[in-house]
Coordinates of N, CA and C in Angstrom, one line a residue:
Chain B
D4 N -18.6 -2.1 11.5 CA -17.2 -2.1 11.9 C -16.5 -1.0 11.0
A5 N -16.1 0.1 11.8 CA -15.5 1.2 11.1 C -14.1 0.8 10.5
G6 N -13.9 1.2 9.3 CA -12.6 0.9 8.7 C -11.6 2.0 9.1
V7 N -10.5 2.2 8.4 CA -9.5 3.2 8.6 C -10.1 4.5 8.1
T8 N -10.1 5.5 9.0 CA -10.6 6.8 8.6 C -9.5 7.9 8.7
Q9 N -9.5 8.8 7.7 CA -8.4 9.8 7.6 C -9.1 11.2 7.5
S10 N -8.4 12.2 8.0 CA -8.9 13.5 7.8 C -7.7 14.5 7.8
P11 N -7.8 15.6 7.1 CA -8.8 15.9 6.1 C -8.7 15.1 4.8
T12 N -9.7 15.1 4.0 CA -9.6 14.4 2.7 C -8.7 15.2 1.7
H13 N -8.9 16.5 1.7 CA -8.1 17.4 0.9 C -7.6 18.6 1.6
L14 N -6.4 19.1 1.3 CA -6.0 20.3 1.9 C -4.9 21.0 1.0
I15 N -4.9 22.3 1.1 CA -3.9 23.0 0.3 C -3.1 23.9 1.2
K16 N -1.8 23.8 1.1 CA -0.9 24.6 1.9 C 0.1 25.3 1.0
T17 N 0.9 26.2 1.6 CA 1.9 26.9 0.8 C 3.3 26.5 1.3
R18 N 4.3 26.7 0.5 CA 5.6 26.3 0.9 C 6.0 26.9 2.2
G19 N 6.7 26.1 3.0 CA 7.2 26.5 4.3 C 6.2 26.3 5.5
Q20 N 4.9 26.1 5.1 CA 4.0 25.8 6.2 C 4.1 24.4 6.8
Q21 N 3.3 24.2 7.8 CA 3.3 22.9 8.4 C 1.9 22.3 8.3
V22 N 1.8 20.9 8.3 CA 0.6 20.3 8.1 C 0.5 19.1 9.1
T23 N -0.7 18.8 9.6 CA -1.0 17.6 10.4 C -2.1 16.8 9.8
L24 N -1.9 15.6 9.6 CA -2.9 14.7 9.0 C -3.2 13.7 10.1
R25 N -4.5 13.2 10.1 CA -5.0 12.4 11.2 C -5.5 11.0 10.7
C26 N -5.4 10.0 11.5 CA -5.8 8.7 11.1 C -6.4 7.9 12.3
S27 N -7.5 7.3 12.1 CA -8.1 6.4 13.1 C -8.0 5.0 12.5
P28 N -7.4 4.1 13.2 CA -7.2 2.7 12.6 C -8.5 2.0 12.7
K29 N -8.6 0.9 11.9 CA -9.7 0.0 12.0 C -9.9 -0.5 13.4
S30 N -11.1 -0.7 13.8 CA -11.4 -1.2 15.1 C -10.7 -2.5 15.5
G31 N -10.0 -2.4 16.6 CA -9.2 -3.6 17.0 C -7.8 -3.6 16.6
H32 N -7.4 -2.7 15.7 CA -6.0 -2.6 15.2 C -5.2 -1.8 16.1
D33 N -3.9 -2.1 16.3 CA -3.0 -1.4 17.2 C -1.8 -0.8 16.5
T34 N -1.6 -1.0 15.3 CA -0.4 -0.6 14.5 C -0.9 0.3 13.4
V35 N -0.2 1.4 13.2 CA -0.5 2.3 12.1 C 0.8 2.6 11.3
S36 N 0.6 2.6 10.0 CA 1.7 3.0 9.1 C 1.2 4.1 8.2
W37 N 2.2 4.9 7.8 CA 1.9 6.0 6.9 C 2.7 5.8 5.6
Y38 N 2.0 6.1 4.5 CA 2.6 6.0 3.2 C 2.4 7.3 2.4
Q39 N 3.3 7.6 1.6 CA 3.2 8.8 0.7 C 3.1 8.2 -0.8
Q40 N 2.0 8.7 -1.5 CA 1.8 8.3 -2.8 C 1.8 9.5 -3.7
A41 N 2.9 9.7 -4.4 CA 3.0 10.8 -5.4 C 2.2 10.4 -6.6
L42 N 1.8 11.4 -7.4 CA 0.9 11.2 -8.5 C 1.6 10.3 -9.5
G43 N 0.9 9.2 -9.9 CA 1.4 8.3 -10.9 C 2.4 7.3 -10.3
Q44 N 2.5 7.2 -9.0 CA 3.5 6.4 -8.4 C 2.8 5.4 -7.4
G45 N 3.5 4.4 -7.0 CA 3.1 3.6 -5.9 C 3.3 4.2 -4.6
P46 N 2.7 3.7 -3.5 CA 2.9 4.3 -2.2 C 4.3 4.0 -1.7
Q47 N 4.9 4.9 -0.9 CA 6.2 4.7 -0.3 C 6.0 4.8 1.2
F48 N 6.7 3.9 1.9 CA 6.6 3.8 3.3 C 7.3 4.9 4.0
I49 N 6.5 5.6 4.9 CA 7.1 6.7 5.7 C 7.6 6.2 7.0
F50 N 6.7 5.7 7.8 CA 7.0 5.1 9.1 C 5.8 4.4 9.7
Q51 N 6.1 3.6 10.8 CA 5.2 2.8 11.4 C 5.1 3.1 12.9
Y52 N 4.0 3.1 13.5 CA 3.8 3.3 14.9 C 3.2 2.1 15.6
Y53 N 3.7 1.7 16.7 CA 3.2 0.7 17.5 C 3.5 1.0 19.0
E54 N 2.5 0.8 19.9 CA 2.7 1.2 21.3 C 3.2 2.6 21.5
E55 N 2.7 3.5 20.7 CA 3.0 4.9 20.8 C 4.5 5.3 20.5
E56 N 5.1 4.3 19.8 CA 6.5 4.6 19.4 C 6.7 4.4 17.9
E57 N 7.6 5.1 17.3 CA 8.0 4.9 15.9 C 8.9 3.7 15.9
R58 N 8.5 2.7 15.2 CA 9.2 1.4 15.1 C 10.0 1.2 13.9
Q59 N 9.6 1.8 12.8 CA 10.4 1.7 11.6 C 10.2 3.0 10.8
R60 N 11.2 3.3 10.0 CA 11.1 4.5 9.2 C 11.7 4.2 7.8
G61 N 11.0 4.8 6.9 CA 11.5 4.7 5.5 C 12.5 5.9 5.2
N62 N 12.8 6.1 4.0 CA 13.8 7.1 3.6 C 13.1 8.5 3.5
F63 N 12.7 9.0 4.5 CA 12.1 10.3 4.6 C 12.8 11.2 5.6
P64 N 12.9 12.5 5.3 CA 13.7 13.4 6.2 C 13.0 13.6 7.5
D65 N 13.7 14.3 8.4 CA 13.1 14.5 9.8 C 12.0 15.5 9.7
R66 N 11.8 16.2 8.6 CA 10.6 17.0 8.5 C 9.3 16.3 8.7
F67 N 9.4 15.0 8.4 CA 8.2 14.1 8.6 C 8.3 13.5 10.0
S68 N 7.3 13.7 10.8 CA 7.2 13.1 12.1 C 5.8 12.7 12.4
G69 N 5.7 11.9 13.5 CA 4.4 11.4 13.7 C 4.2 11.2 15.2
H70 N 3.0 10.6 15.5 CA 2.6 10.4 16.9 C 1.5 9.3 16.9
Q71 N 1.5 8.5 17.9 CA 0.4 7.6 18.1 C -0.1 7.8 19.5
F72 N -1.4 7.8 19.6 CA -2.1 8.1 20.9 C -2.5 6.8 21.6
P73 N -2.8 6.9 22.9 CA -3.2 5.6 23.6 C -4.4 4.9 22.9
N74 N -5.2 5.6 22.2 CA -6.4 4.9 21.6 C -6.0 4.4 20.2
Y75 N -4.7 4.4 19.9 CA -4.1 3.9 18.6 C -4.2 4.8 17.4
S76 N -5.0 5.9 17.6 CA -5.0 6.8 16.4 C -3.7 7.5 16.3
S77 N -3.5 8.1 15.1 CA -2.1 8.6 14.8 C -2.2 9.9 14.0
E78 N -1.1 10.6 14.1 CA -1.0 11.9 13.3 C 0.3 11.8 12.6
L79 N 0.3 12.4 11.4 CA 1.5 12.6 10.6 C 1.7 14.1 10.5
N80 N 2.8 14.6 10.8 CA 3.2 16.0 10.7 C 4.3 16.2 9.7
V81 N 4.1 17.2 8.9 CA 5.2 17.6 7.9 C 5.5 19.0 8.1
N82 N 6.7 19.4 8.4 CA 7.2 20.7 8.6 C 7.8 21.3 7.4
A83 N 7.9 22.6 7.3 CA 8.6 23.3 6.2 C 8.3 22.7 4.8
L84 N 7.0 22.7 4.5 CA 6.5 22.0 3.3 C 7.2 22.5 2.0
L85 N 7.5 21.5 1.2 CA 8.1 21.7 -0.1 C 7.1 21.3 -1.2
L86 N 7.3 21.9 -2.4 CA 6.4 21.5 -3.5 C 6.3 20.0 -3.7
G87 N 7.5 19.4 -3.5 CA 7.5 17.9 -3.7 C 6.8 17.1 -2.7
D88 N 6.3 17.8 -1.6 CA 5.5 17.0 -0.6 C 4.1 16.8 -1.1
S89 N 3.7 17.4 -2.2 CA 2.4 17.3 -2.7 C 2.2 15.8 -3.1
A90 N 1.2 15.2 -2.5 CA 0.9 13.7 -2.7 C -0.3 13.3 -1.9
L91 N -0.7 12.1 -2.1 CA -1.7 11.4 -1.4 C -1.1 10.7 -0.2
Y92 N -1.5 11.0 1.0 CA -0.9 10.4 2.2 C -1.9 9.3 2.7
L93 N -1.4 8.1 2.7 CA -2.3 7.0 3.1 C -1.9 6.5 4.4
C94 N -2.9 6.2 5.2 CA -2.7 5.6 6.5 C -3.2 4.1 6.4
A95 N -2.4 3.2 7.0 CA -2.8 1.8 7.0 C -2.7 1.3 8.4
S96 N -3.7 0.4 8.8 CA -3.6 -0.2 10.1 C -3.5 -1.7 10.0
S97 N -3.0 -2.2 11.1 CA -2.9 -3.7 11.1 C -2.9 -4.1 12.6
L98 N -2.9 -5.4 12.8 CA -2.8 -5.9 14.2 C -1.4 -6.5 14.3
A99 N -0.7 -6.1 15.3 CA 0.7 -6.5 15.5 C 0.8 -8.0 15.5
L100 N -0.1 -8.7 16.2 CA 0.0 -10.1 16.3 C -0.9 -10.9 15.3
G101 N -1.3 -10.2 14.2 CA -2.2 -10.7 13.3 C -1.5 -11.3 12.1
T102 N -2.1 -11.4 11.0 CA -1.6 -12.0 9.7 C -0.7 -11.0 9.0
G103 N -0.8 -9.7 9.4 CA 0.0 -8.7 8.7 C -0.7 -8.0 7.6
E104 N -1.9 -8.3 7.4 CA -2.7 -7.6 6.3 C -2.9 -6.2 6.7
L105 N -2.6 -5.3 5.7 CA -2.8 -3.9 5.9 C -4.2 -3.5 5.4
F106 N -4.9 -2.6 6.2 CA -6.1 -2.0 5.8 C -5.9 -0.5 5.6
F107 N -6.2 0.0 4.4 CA -5.9 1.3 4.1 C -7.1 2.3 4.2
G108 N -6.8 3.5 4.6 CA -7.8 4.6 4.5 C -7.9 5.1 3.1
E109 N -8.8 6.1 2.9 CA -8.9 6.7 1.5 C -7.9 7.8 1.3
G110 N -7.1 8.2 2.3 CA -6.0 9.1 2.1 C -6.4 10.5 2.3
S111 N -5.3 11.3 2.5 CA -5.5 12.8 2.5 C -4.6 13.3 1.4
R112 N -5.3 14.1 0.5 CA -4.6 14.7 -0.7 C -4.1 16.0 -0.3
L113 N -2.8 16.1 -0.2 CA -2.1 17.4 0.1 C -1.5 18.1 -1.1
T114 N -1.9 19.3 -1.3 CA -1.3 20.1 -2.4 C -0.5 21.3 -1.8
V115 N 0.7 21.4 -2.2 CA 1.6 22.4 -1.7 C 1.8 23.4 -2.9
L116 N 1.5 24.7 -2.6 CA 1.6 25.7 -3.7 C 2.8 26.6 -3.4
Chain J
A20 N 18.5 -4.0 -1.6 CA 17.2 -3.3 -1.3 C 16.1 -4.0 -2.2
Q21 N 14.9 -4.0 -1.6 CA 13.9 -4.6 -2.4 C 13.3 -3.6 -3.3
T22 N 13.0 -4.1 -4.6 CA 12.4 -3.3 -5.6 C 11.3 -4.1 -6.2
V23 N 10.2 -3.4 -6.6 CA 9.1 -4.0 -7.3 C 8.9 -3.2 -8.6
T24 N 8.8 -4.0 -9.7 CA 8.7 -3.3 -11.0 C 7.4 -3.8 -11.7
Q25 N 6.6 -2.9 -12.2 CA 5.5 -3.1 -13.0 C 5.7 -2.4 -14.3
S26 N 5.9 -3.2 -15.4 CA 6.4 -2.6 -16.7 C 5.2 -2.2 -17.6
Q27 N 4.0 -2.4 -17.2 CA 2.8 -2.1 -18.0 C 2.1 -0.9 -17.3
P28 N 2.3 0.3 -17.7 CA 1.7 1.5 -17.1 C 0.1 1.4 -17.3
E29 N -0.3 0.9 -18.4 CA -1.8 0.9 -18.7 C -2.1 -0.3 -19.5
M30 N -3.3 -0.9 -19.2 CA -3.8 -2.0 -20.1 C -5.3 -1.9 -20.2
S31 N -5.8 -2.5 -21.3 CA -7.2 -2.5 -21.5 C -7.7 -4.0 -21.8
V32 N -8.9 -4.2 -21.4 CA -9.5 -5.6 -21.6 C -10.9 -5.4 -21.9
Q33 N -11.5 -6.3 -22.7 CA -12.9 -6.3 -23.0 C -13.6 -7.0 -21.9
E34 N -14.8 -6.4 -21.5 CA -15.6 -7.1 -20.5 C -15.8 -8.5 -20.8
A35 N -15.7 -9.4 -19.8 CA -15.8 -10.8 -19.8 C -14.5 -11.6 -20.3
E36 N -13.5 -10.8 -20.8 CA -12.3 -11.4 -21.3 C -11.3 -11.5 -20.1
T37 N -10.2 -12.1 -20.4 CA -9.1 -12.3 -19.4 C -7.9 -11.4 -19.6
V38 N -7.4 -10.9 -18.6 CA -6.2 -10.1 -18.7 C -5.2 -10.5 -17.6
T39 N -3.9 -10.3 -18.0 CA -2.8 -10.6 -17.1 C -1.9 -9.4 -16.9
L40 N -1.7 -9.1 -15.6 CA -0.9 -7.9 -15.2 C 0.5 -8.5 -14.7
S41 N 1.6 -7.9 -15.1 CA 2.9 -8.4 -14.8 C 3.6 -7.7 -13.7
C42 N 4.4 -8.4 -12.9 CA 5.2 -7.8 -11.8 C 6.4 -8.6 -11.6
T43 N 7.5 -7.9 -11.5 CA 8.8 -8.6 -11.1 C 9.3 -7.9 -9.9
Y44 N 10.1 -8.6 -9.1 CA 10.6 -8.0 -7.9 C 12.1 -8.5 -7.7
D45 N 12.8 -7.8 -6.9 CA 14.1 -8.1 -6.6 C 14.3 -8.1 -5.1
T46 N 14.8 -9.2 -4.6 CA 15.1 -9.4 -3.1 C 16.1 -10.5 -2.9
S47 N 16.8 -10.3 -1.8 CA 17.8 -11.4 -1.4 C 17.2 -12.3 -0.3
E48 N 16.0 -11.9 0.1 CA 15.3 -12.7 1.1 C 14.7 -14.0 0.5
S49 N 14.5 -15.0 1.3 CA 13.9 -16.2 0.8 C 12.5 -16.4 1.4
D50 N 12.1 -15.6 2.4 CA 10.8 -15.7 3.0 C 10.1 -14.4 3.0
Y51 N 9.1 -14.3 2.2 CA 8.4 -13.0 2.1 C 7.0 -13.3 1.6
Y52 N 6.2 -12.2 1.5 CA 4.9 -12.2 0.9 C 4.8 -11.3 -0.3
L53 N 3.9 -11.6 -1.2 CA 3.6 -10.8 -2.3 C 2.1 -10.5 -2.4
F54 N 1.8 -9.4 -2.8 CA 0.4 -8.9 -2.8 C 0.0 -8.2 -4.1
W55 N -1.2 -8.3 -4.5 CA -1.8 -7.4 -5.4 C -2.9 -6.6 -4.7
Y56 N -2.8 -5.2 -4.9 CA -3.7 -4.3 -4.3 C -4.4 -3.6 -5.5
K57 N -5.7 -3.3 -5.3 CA -6.5 -2.5 -6.2 C -6.8 -1.2 -5.6
Q58 N -6.6 -0.1 -6.5 CA -6.9 1.2 -6.0 C -7.9 1.9 -7.0
P59 N -9.2 1.9 -6.7 CA -10.2 2.5 -7.6 C -10.1 4.0 -7.4
P60 N -10.9 4.7 -8.2 CA -10.9 6.2 -8.1 C -11.2 6.7 -6.7
S61 N -11.8 5.9 -5.9 CA -12.1 6.3 -4.5 C -10.9 6.4 -3.6
R62 N -9.7 5.9 -4.2 CA -8.4 6.0 -3.6 C -8.1 4.9 -2.5
Q63 N -9.1 4.2 -2.0 CA -8.8 3.3 -1.0 C -8.2 2.0 -1.6
M64 N -7.0 1.7 -1.1 CA -6.3 0.5 -1.5 C -7.1 -0.8 -0.9
I65 N -7.3 -1.7 -1.8 CA -8.1 -2.9 -1.4 C -7.2 -4.1 -1.8
L66 N -7.1 -5.0 -0.8 CA -6.3 -6.2 -1.1 C -7.0 -7.1 -2.0
V67 N -6.4 -7.6 -3.1 CA -7.0 -8.5 -4.1 C -6.6 -9.9 -3.8
I68 N -5.3 -10.1 -3.6 CA -4.8 -11.5 -3.4 C -3.4 -11.4 -2.8
R69 N -3.1 -12.5 -2.0 CA -1.8 -12.6 -1.3 C -1.2 -13.9 -1.6
Q70 N 0.2 -13.9 -1.7 CA 0.9 -15.2 -1.9 C 2.1 -15.2 -1.0
E71 N 2.2 -16.4 -0.3 CA 3.3 -16.6 0.6 C 4.4 -17.2 -0.2
A72 N 5.7 -16.8 -0.1 CA 6.7 -17.2 -0.9 C 7.1 -18.7 -0.7
Y73 N 6.8 -19.2 0.5 CA 7.1 -20.6 0.8 C 6.1 -21.6 0.3
K74 N 5.0 -21.1 -0.2 CA 4.0 -21.9 -0.8 C 4.2 -22.0 -2.3
Q75 N 4.3 -23.2 -2.8 CA 4.5 -23.4 -4.3 C 3.2 -23.2 -5.0
Q76 N 2.1 -23.5 -4.3 CA 0.8 -23.4 -5.0 C 0.4 -22.0 -5.2
N77 N -0.1 -21.6 -6.4 CA -0.5 -20.3 -6.7 C -1.8 -20.0 -6.0
A78 N -1.9 -18.7 -5.5 CA -3.1 -18.3 -4.8 C -4.2 -18.0 -5.8
T79 N -5.4 -18.2 -5.3 CA -6.6 -18.0 -6.1 C -7.7 -17.4 -5.3
E80 N -8.3 -16.3 -5.8 CA -9.5 -15.7 -5.1 C -10.5 -15.4 -6.1
N81 N -11.5 -16.3 -6.2 CA -12.6 -16.2 -7.2 C -12.0 -16.0 -8.6
R82 N -12.3 -14.8 -9.2 CA -11.8 -14.6 -10.6 C -10.3 -14.2 -10.7
F83 N -9.7 -14.0 -9.5 CA -8.3 -13.5 -9.5 C -7.4 -14.7 -9.2
S84 N -6.3 -14.8 -9.9 CA -5.3 -15.8 -9.6 C -3.9 -15.3 -10.0
V85 N -2.9 -15.9 -9.4 CA -1.6 -15.4 -9.6 C -0.7 -16.5 -10.2
N86 N 0.3 -16.1 -10.9 CA 1.3 -17.0 -11.4 C 2.6 -16.6 -10.7
F87 N 3.0 -17.4 -9.7 CA 4.2 -17.0 -8.9 C 5.4 -17.9 -9.3
Q88 N 6.4 -17.2 -9.9 CA 7.6 -17.9 -10.3 C 8.7 -17.4 -9.4
K89 N 9.0 -18.2 -8.3 CA 10.0 -17.7 -7.3 C 11.4 -17.5 -7.9
A90 N 11.8 -18.5 -8.7 CA 13.2 -18.4 -9.2 C 13.3 -17.2 -10.2
A91 N 12.3 -16.9 -10.9 CA 12.3 -15.8 -11.9 C 12.0 -14.5 -11.2
K92 N 11.5 -14.6 -10.0 CA 11.1 -13.4 -9.2 C 10.0 -12.7 -10.0
S93 N 9.0 -13.4 -10.4 CA 7.9 -12.9 -11.2 C 6.6 -13.2 -10.5
F94 N 5.7 -12.3 -10.6 CA 4.4 -12.5 -9.8 C 3.3 -11.8 -10.6
S95 N 2.6 -12.5 -11.5 CA 1.6 -11.9 -12.4 C 0.2 -12.2 -11.8
L96 N -0.7 -11.3 -12.2 CA -2.1 -11.4 -11.7 C -3.0 -11.6 -12.9
K97 N -3.8 -12.7 -12.9 CA -4.7 -12.9 -14.0 C -6.1 -12.7 -13.5
I98 N -6.8 -11.8 -14.3 CA -8.2 -11.5 -13.9 C -9.1 -12.2 -15.0
S99 N -9.9 -13.1 -14.6 CA -10.8 -13.8 -15.6 C -12.2 -13.2 -15.5
D100 N -12.9 -13.3 -16.7 CA -14.2 -12.8 -16.8 C -14.3 -11.3 -16.3
S101 N -13.5 -10.5 -16.8 CA -13.3 -9.1 -16.4 C -14.7 -8.4 -16.3
Q102 N -14.8 -7.6 -15.3 CA -16.0 -6.8 -15.1 C -15.7 -5.3 -15.0
L103 N -16.7 -4.5 -15.3 CA -16.5 -3.1 -15.3 C -15.9 -2.6 -14.0
G104 N -16.4 -3.2 -12.9 CA -15.9 -2.8 -11.6 C -14.4 -3.2 -11.3
D105 N -13.8 -3.9 -12.2 CA -12.4 -4.2 -12.1 C -11.5 -3.1 -12.5
A106 N -12.1 -2.1 -13.2 CA -11.3 -1.0 -13.7 C -10.7 -0.2 -12.5
A107 N -9.4 -0.1 -12.4 CA -8.7 0.6 -11.3 C -7.2 0.6 -11.6
M108 N -6.5 1.2 -10.6 CA -5.0 1.0 -10.6 C -4.7 -0.3 -9.8
Y109 N -3.8 -1.1 -10.3 CA -3.4 -2.3 -9.6 C -1.9 -2.2 -9.2
F110 N -1.7 -2.4 -8.0 CA -0.3 -2.3 -7.5 C 0.2 -3.7 -7.0
C111 N 1.4 -4.1 -7.4 CA 2.0 -5.2 -6.9 C 2.9 -4.8 -5.7
A112 N 2.9 -5.6 -4.6 CA 3.6 -5.2 -3.4 C 4.3 -6.4 -2.8
Y113 N 5.4 -6.1 -2.1 CA 6.3 -7.1 -1.5 C 6.5 -6.7 0.0
R114 N 6.5 -7.6 0.9 CA 7.0 -7.4 2.2 C 7.8 -8.6 2.7
R115 N 8.7 -8.4 3.6 CA 9.4 -9.5 4.2 C 8.4 -10.1 5.2
R116 N 8.7 -11.4 5.4 CA 7.7 -12.2 6.2 C 7.3 -11.6 7.5
Y117 N 8.4 -11.2 8.3 CA 8.1 -10.7 9.6 C 8.2 -9.2 9.8
N118 N 8.0 -8.5 8.7 CA 8.0 -7.0 8.7 C 6.6 -6.6 8.2
F119 N 5.7 -6.6 9.1 CA 4.3 -6.5 8.7 C 3.9 -5.2 8.0
N120 N 4.6 -4.1 8.3 CA 4.0 -2.9 7.8 C 4.8 -2.2 6.7
K121 N 6.0 -2.7 6.5 CA 6.8 -2.0 5.5 C 6.7 -2.8 4.2
F122 N 5.8 -2.3 3.4 CA 5.5 -2.8 2.0 C 6.3 -2.0 1.0
Y123 N 6.7 -2.7 0.0 CA 7.3 -2.1 -1.2 C 6.4 -2.2 -2.3
F124 N 6.0 -1.1 -2.9 CA 5.0 -1.1 -4.0 C 5.6 -0.8 -5.3
G125 N 5.1 -1.4 -6.4 CA 5.4 -1.1 -7.7 C 4.7 0.2 -8.1
S126 N 5.0 0.7 -9.3 CA 4.4 2.0 -9.8 C 3.0 1.9 -10.3
G127 N 2.5 0.7 -10.4 CA 1.1 0.5 -10.7 C 0.8 0.3 -12.2
T128 N -0.3 -0.4 -12.5 CA -0.8 -0.6 -13.8 C -2.3 -0.2 -13.8
K129 N -2.6 0.8 -14.7 CA -4.0 1.2 -14.8 C -4.8 0.2 -15.7
L130 N -5.8 -0.4 -15.2 CA -6.6 -1.3 -16.0 C -7.9 -0.7 -16.4
N131 N -8.1 -0.6 -17.7 CA -9.4 -0.1 -18.3 C -10.2 -1.3 -18.7
V132 N -11.5 -1.3 -18.5 CA -12.4 -2.4 -18.9 C -13.4 -1.8 -19.8
K133 N -13.4 -2.4 -21.1 CA -14.3 -1.8 -22.1 C -15.6 -2.6 -22.1
P134 N -16.7 -2.0 -22.2 CA -18.0 -2.7 -22.2 C -18.3 -3.3 -23.6

């Protein structure tokens, strides 16, 4: 049973560029959430996707956007990258009608120079 | 707003000993869940234990147990018989009962296990 998979694992961008991160949820899961984890901090909720729509959003600017595809996989897009966007981006999946337990991927480490 | 505070940035324990990690939280909700997640160097967050706020009995999972004090808004994790594989970052997290995906995490406690 495949768990949550994310790609790429590491990437380096420069300020002003755009980045796309990808996530495949755990088999059978239909809901995907994205979290940003800055160095030495706990994860912070960015947004959640269910039925291909953004359902909830944390305190992040519009530069952060996402998408969910019919197969439940998801993308996180960040435009006009800032140095402060450097972080580990975690994808978590769950089942909308389940117990609410989140299953996390190993994350994508983004470095903005 | 919900906040989760972990006041111990780093702790150490001798192998086979017991250690307790502290967590406090702030919420105006009465129905919620609390979690402890472990994040090893591999970066993947792994659920350690979960506590429903409406349950008075403290949750237990093998060597891991919690001390849930609802009135004090305190949620500590006790690890018994510590093992080298327990070394990791530990995060306390909160979510409202019916808000499955929006978790609030603390800043984490790094646990070192000495052989």
